[in-house]
PDB file of C-alpha atoms in Angstrom:
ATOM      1  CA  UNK A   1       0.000   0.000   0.000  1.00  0.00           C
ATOM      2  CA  UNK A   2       1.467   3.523  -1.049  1.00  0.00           C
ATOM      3  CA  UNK A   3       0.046   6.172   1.478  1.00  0.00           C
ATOM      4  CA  UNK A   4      -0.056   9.469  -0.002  1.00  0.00           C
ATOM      5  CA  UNK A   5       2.856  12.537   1.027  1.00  0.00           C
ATOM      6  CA  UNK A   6       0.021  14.578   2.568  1.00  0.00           C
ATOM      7  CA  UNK A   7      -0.939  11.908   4.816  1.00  0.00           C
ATOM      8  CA  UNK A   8       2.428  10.641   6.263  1.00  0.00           C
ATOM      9  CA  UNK A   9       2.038  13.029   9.156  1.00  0.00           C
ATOM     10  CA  UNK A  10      -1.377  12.035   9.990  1.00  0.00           C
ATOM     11  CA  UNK A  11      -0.539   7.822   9.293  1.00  0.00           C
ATOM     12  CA  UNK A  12       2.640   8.591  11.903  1.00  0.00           C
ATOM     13  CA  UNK A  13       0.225  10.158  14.655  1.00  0.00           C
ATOM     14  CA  UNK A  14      -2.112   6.903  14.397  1.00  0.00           C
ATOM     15  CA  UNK A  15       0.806   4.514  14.713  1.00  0.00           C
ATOM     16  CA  UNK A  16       2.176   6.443  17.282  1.00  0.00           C
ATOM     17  CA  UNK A  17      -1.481   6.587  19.109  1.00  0.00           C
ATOM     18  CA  UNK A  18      -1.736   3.047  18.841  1.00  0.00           C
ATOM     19  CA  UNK A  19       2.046   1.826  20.386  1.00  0.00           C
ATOM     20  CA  UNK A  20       0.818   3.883  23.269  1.00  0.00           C
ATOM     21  CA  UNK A  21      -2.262   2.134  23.646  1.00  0.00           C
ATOM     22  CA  UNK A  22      -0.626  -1.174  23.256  1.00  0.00           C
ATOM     23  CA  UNK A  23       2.030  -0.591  25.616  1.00  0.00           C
ATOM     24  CA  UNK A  24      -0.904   0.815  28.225  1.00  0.00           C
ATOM     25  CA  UNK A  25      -3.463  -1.571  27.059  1.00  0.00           C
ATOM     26  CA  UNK A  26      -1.961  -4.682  28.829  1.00  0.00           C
ATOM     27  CA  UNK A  27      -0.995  -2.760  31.930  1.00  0.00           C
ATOM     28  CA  UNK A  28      -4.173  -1.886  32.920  1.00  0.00           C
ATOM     29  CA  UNK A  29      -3.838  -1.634  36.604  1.00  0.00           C
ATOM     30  CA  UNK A  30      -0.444  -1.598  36.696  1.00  0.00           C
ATOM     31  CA  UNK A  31       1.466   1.169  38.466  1.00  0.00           C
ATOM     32  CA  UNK A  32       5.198  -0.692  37.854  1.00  0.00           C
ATOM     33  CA  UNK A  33       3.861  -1.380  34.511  1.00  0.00           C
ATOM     34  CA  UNK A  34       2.997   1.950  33.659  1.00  0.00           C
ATOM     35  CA  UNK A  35       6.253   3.714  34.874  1.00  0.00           C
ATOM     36  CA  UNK A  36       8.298   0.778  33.526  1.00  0.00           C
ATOM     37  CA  UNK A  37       6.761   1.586  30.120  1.00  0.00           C
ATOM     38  CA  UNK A  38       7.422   5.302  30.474  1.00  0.00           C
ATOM     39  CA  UNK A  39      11.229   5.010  31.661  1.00  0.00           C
ATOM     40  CA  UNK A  40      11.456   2.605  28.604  1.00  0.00           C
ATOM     41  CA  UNK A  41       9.897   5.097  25.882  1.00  0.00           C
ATOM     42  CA  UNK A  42      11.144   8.390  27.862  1.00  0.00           C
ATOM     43  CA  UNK A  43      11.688   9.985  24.040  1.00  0.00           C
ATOM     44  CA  UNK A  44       8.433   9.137  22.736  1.00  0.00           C
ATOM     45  CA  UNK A  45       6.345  11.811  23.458  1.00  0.00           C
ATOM     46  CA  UNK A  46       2.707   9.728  22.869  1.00  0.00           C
ATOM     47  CA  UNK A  47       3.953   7.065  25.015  1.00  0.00           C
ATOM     48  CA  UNK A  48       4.600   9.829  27.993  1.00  0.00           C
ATOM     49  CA  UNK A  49       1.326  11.243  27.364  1.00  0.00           C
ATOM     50  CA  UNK A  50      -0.426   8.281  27.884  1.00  0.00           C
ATOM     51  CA  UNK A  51       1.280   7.061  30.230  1.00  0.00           C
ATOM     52  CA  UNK A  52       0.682  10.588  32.154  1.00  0.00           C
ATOM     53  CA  UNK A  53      -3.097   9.404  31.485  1.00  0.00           C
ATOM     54  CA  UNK A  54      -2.870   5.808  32.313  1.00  0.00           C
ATOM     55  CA  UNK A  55      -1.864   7.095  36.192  1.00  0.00           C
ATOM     56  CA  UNK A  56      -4.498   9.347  35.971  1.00  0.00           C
ATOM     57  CA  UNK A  57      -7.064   7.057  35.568  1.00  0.00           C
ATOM     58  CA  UNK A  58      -5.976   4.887  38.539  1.00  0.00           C
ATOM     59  CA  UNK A  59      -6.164   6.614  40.618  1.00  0.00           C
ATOM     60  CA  UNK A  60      -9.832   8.412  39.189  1.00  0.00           C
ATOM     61  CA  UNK A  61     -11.048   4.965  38.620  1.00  0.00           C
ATOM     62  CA  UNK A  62     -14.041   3.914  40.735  1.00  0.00           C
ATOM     63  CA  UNK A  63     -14.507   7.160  42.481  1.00  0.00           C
ATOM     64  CA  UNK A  64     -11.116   7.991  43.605  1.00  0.00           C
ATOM     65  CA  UNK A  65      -9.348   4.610  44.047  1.00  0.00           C
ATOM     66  CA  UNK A  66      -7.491   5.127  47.421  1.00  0.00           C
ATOM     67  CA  UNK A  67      -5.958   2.011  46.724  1.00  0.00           C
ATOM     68  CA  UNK A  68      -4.652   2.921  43.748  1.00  0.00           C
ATOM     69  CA  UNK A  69      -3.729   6.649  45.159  1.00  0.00           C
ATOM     70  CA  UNK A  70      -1.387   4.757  47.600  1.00  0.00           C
ATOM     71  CA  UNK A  71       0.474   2.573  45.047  1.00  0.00           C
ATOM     72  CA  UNK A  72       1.256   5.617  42.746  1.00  0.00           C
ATOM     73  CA  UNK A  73       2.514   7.111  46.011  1.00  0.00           C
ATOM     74  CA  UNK A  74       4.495   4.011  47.597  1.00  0.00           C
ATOM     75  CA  UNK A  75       7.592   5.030  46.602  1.00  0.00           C
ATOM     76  CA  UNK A  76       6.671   8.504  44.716  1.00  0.00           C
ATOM     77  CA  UNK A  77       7.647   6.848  40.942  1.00  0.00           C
ATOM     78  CA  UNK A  78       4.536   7.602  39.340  1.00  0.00           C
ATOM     79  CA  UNK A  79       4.598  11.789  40.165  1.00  0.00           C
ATOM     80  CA  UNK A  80       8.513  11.494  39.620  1.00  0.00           C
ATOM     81  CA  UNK A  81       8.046  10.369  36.065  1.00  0.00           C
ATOM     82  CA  UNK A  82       4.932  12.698  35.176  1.00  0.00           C
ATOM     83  CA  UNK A  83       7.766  15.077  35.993  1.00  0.00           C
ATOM     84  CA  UNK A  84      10.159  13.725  34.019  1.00  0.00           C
ATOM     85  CA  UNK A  85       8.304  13.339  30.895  1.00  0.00           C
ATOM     86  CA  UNK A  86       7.420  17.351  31.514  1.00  0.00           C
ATOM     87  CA  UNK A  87      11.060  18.050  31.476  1.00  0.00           C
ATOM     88  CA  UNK A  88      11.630  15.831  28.336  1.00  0.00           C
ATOM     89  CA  UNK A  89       8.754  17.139  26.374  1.00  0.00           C
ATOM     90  CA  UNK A  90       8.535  21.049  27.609  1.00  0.00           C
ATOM     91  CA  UNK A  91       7.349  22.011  23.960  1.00  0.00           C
ATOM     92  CA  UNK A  92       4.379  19.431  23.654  1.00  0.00           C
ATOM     93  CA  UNK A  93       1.530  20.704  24.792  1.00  0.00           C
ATOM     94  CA  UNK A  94      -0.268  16.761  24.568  1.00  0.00           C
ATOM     95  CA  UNK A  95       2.492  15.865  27.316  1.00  0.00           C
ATOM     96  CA  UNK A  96       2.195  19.281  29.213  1.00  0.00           C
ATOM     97  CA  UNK A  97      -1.768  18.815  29.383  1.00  0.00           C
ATOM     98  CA  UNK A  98      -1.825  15.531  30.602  1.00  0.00           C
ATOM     99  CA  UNK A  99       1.182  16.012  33.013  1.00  0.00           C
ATOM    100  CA  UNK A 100      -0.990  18.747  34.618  1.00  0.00           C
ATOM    101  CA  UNK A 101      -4.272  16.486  34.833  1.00  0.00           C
ATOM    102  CA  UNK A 102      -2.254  13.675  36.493  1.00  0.00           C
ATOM    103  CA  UNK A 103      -0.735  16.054  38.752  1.00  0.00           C
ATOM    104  CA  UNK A 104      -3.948  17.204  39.963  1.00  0.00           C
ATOM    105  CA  UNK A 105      -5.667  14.204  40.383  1.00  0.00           C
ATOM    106  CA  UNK A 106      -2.621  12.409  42.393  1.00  0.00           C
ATOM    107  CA  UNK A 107      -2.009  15.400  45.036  1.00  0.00           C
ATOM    108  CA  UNK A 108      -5.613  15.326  46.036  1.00  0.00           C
ATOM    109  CA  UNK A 109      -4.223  15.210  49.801  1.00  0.00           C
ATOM    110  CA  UNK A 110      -1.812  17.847  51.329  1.00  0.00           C
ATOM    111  CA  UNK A 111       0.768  15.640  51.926  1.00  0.00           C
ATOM    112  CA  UNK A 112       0.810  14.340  48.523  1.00  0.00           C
ATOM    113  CA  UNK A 113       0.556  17.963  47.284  1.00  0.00           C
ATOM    114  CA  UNK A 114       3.984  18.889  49.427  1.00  0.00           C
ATOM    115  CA  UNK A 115       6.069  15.540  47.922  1.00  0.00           C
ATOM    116  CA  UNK A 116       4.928  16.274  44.483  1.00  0.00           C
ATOM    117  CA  UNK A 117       6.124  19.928  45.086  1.00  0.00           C
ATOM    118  CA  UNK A 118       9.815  18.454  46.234  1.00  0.00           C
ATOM    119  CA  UNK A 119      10.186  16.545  42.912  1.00  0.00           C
ATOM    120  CA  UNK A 120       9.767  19.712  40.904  1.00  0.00           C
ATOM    121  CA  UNK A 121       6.019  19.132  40.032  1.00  0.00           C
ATOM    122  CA  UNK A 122       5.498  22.944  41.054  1.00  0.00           C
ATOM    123  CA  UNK A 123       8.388  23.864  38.704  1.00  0.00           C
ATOM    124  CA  UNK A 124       7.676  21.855  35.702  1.00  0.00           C
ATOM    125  CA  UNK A 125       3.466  23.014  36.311  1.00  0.00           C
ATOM    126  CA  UNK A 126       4.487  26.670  36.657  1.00  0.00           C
ATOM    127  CA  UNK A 127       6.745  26.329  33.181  1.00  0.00           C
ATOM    128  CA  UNK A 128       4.388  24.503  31.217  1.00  0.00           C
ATOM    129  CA  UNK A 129       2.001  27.461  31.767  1.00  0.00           C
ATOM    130  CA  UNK A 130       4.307  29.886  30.779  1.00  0.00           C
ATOM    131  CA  UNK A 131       5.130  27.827  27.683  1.00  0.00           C
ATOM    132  CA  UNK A 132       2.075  27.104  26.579  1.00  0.00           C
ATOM    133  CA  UNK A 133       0.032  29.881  28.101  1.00  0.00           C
ATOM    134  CA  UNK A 134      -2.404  29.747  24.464  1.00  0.00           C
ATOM    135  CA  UNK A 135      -3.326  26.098  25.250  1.00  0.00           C
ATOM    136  CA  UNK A 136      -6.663  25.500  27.250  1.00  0.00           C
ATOM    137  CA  UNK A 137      -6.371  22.000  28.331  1.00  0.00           C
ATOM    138  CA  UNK A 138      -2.556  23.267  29.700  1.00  0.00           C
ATOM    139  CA  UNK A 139      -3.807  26.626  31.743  1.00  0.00           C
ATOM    140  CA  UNK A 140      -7.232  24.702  33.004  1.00  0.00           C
ATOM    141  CA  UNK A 141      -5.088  21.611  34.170  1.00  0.00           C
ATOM    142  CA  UNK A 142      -1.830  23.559  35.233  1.00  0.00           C
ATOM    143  CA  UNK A 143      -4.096  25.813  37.114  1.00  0.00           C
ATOM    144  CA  UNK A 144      -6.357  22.857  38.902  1.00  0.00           C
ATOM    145  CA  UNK A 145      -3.163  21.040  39.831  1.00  0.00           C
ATOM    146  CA  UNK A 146      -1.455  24.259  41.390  1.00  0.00           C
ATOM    147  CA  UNK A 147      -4.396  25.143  43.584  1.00  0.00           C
TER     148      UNK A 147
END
C-alpha cells in the first residue's frame, strides 16, 4: 500500500497513538507497569502522554481509588516520572496537558501535594504554563493542579 505525502504526518500520529495504547493496554492496573513503560519510551512523546493518562485514571477509577492513590505514592515513581516526561517534552503541549491532569488528580491530599512539590512538580506546572500559556487544556489543568 502507497500512502499518499500529505498523509504521512497524519498515518505517523495513528501509529504512534496506537504503540501507546498497546504498551498501556496490557498494563491496565499496573502502576510498575505503567512507569516501567514510560522510563522505557522516555523519548516518545505519545507514550509519555499516555502514560501521564494511564496514572491518571488509577487513581480516578471507581470514584477515587485510594488504593490505587497509595500505590502511585508508595515510593513517589509515578509523580517522579509525570515530571520527568514534563522536562523531556517542555514544547508538547499533549504531554504538558496531561502532566498537569495527572498532577492534579494524584495530590488530592496535602501531603501528597507537598512531595509532588519536592520533585519539581510545582516547577515543571508553573513552566508549562508559561510555555504554553495559548493552550486551554494546559492553563485549566496547570491551574487545577497548582491550587
Amino acid at each position: 500500500m502507497v500512502i499518499k505525502e500529505e498523509n504521512e504526518d497524519e498515518v505517523s500520529t495513528l501509529v504512534d497513538a496506537s504503540k501507546a495504547d498497546a504498551v498501556f493496554g496490557i498494563m491496565e492496573g499496573n502502576v510498575d507497569g505503567i512507569v516501567e513503560a514510560m522510563k522505557a519510551n522516555r523519548s516518545d512523546a505519545k507514550v509519555q502522554q499516555h502514560g501521564c493518562r494511564a496514572l491518571l485514571e488509577l487513581v480516578d477509577h471507581d470514584n477515587h481509588n485510594k488504593a490505587n492513590l497509595r500505590r502511585v505514592w508508595k515510593d513517589g515513581r509515578g509523580v517522579w516520572f509525570v515530571v520527568q516526561a514534563m522536562k523531556a517534552h517542555q514544547g508538547d503541549a499533549g504531554v504538558q496537558g496531561a502532566a498537569c491532569e495527572a498532577l492534579d488528580g494524584l495530590v488530592r491530599l496535602d501531603i501528597h501535594r507537598r512531595r509532588a512539590g519536592n520533585k519539581g512538580a510545582t516547577r515543571a506546572v508553573v513552566k508549562a504554563l508559561k510555555v504554553h500559556v495559548t493552550d486551554a487544556q494546559v492553563v485549566k489543568s496547570g491551574f487545577s493542579a497548582l491550587a
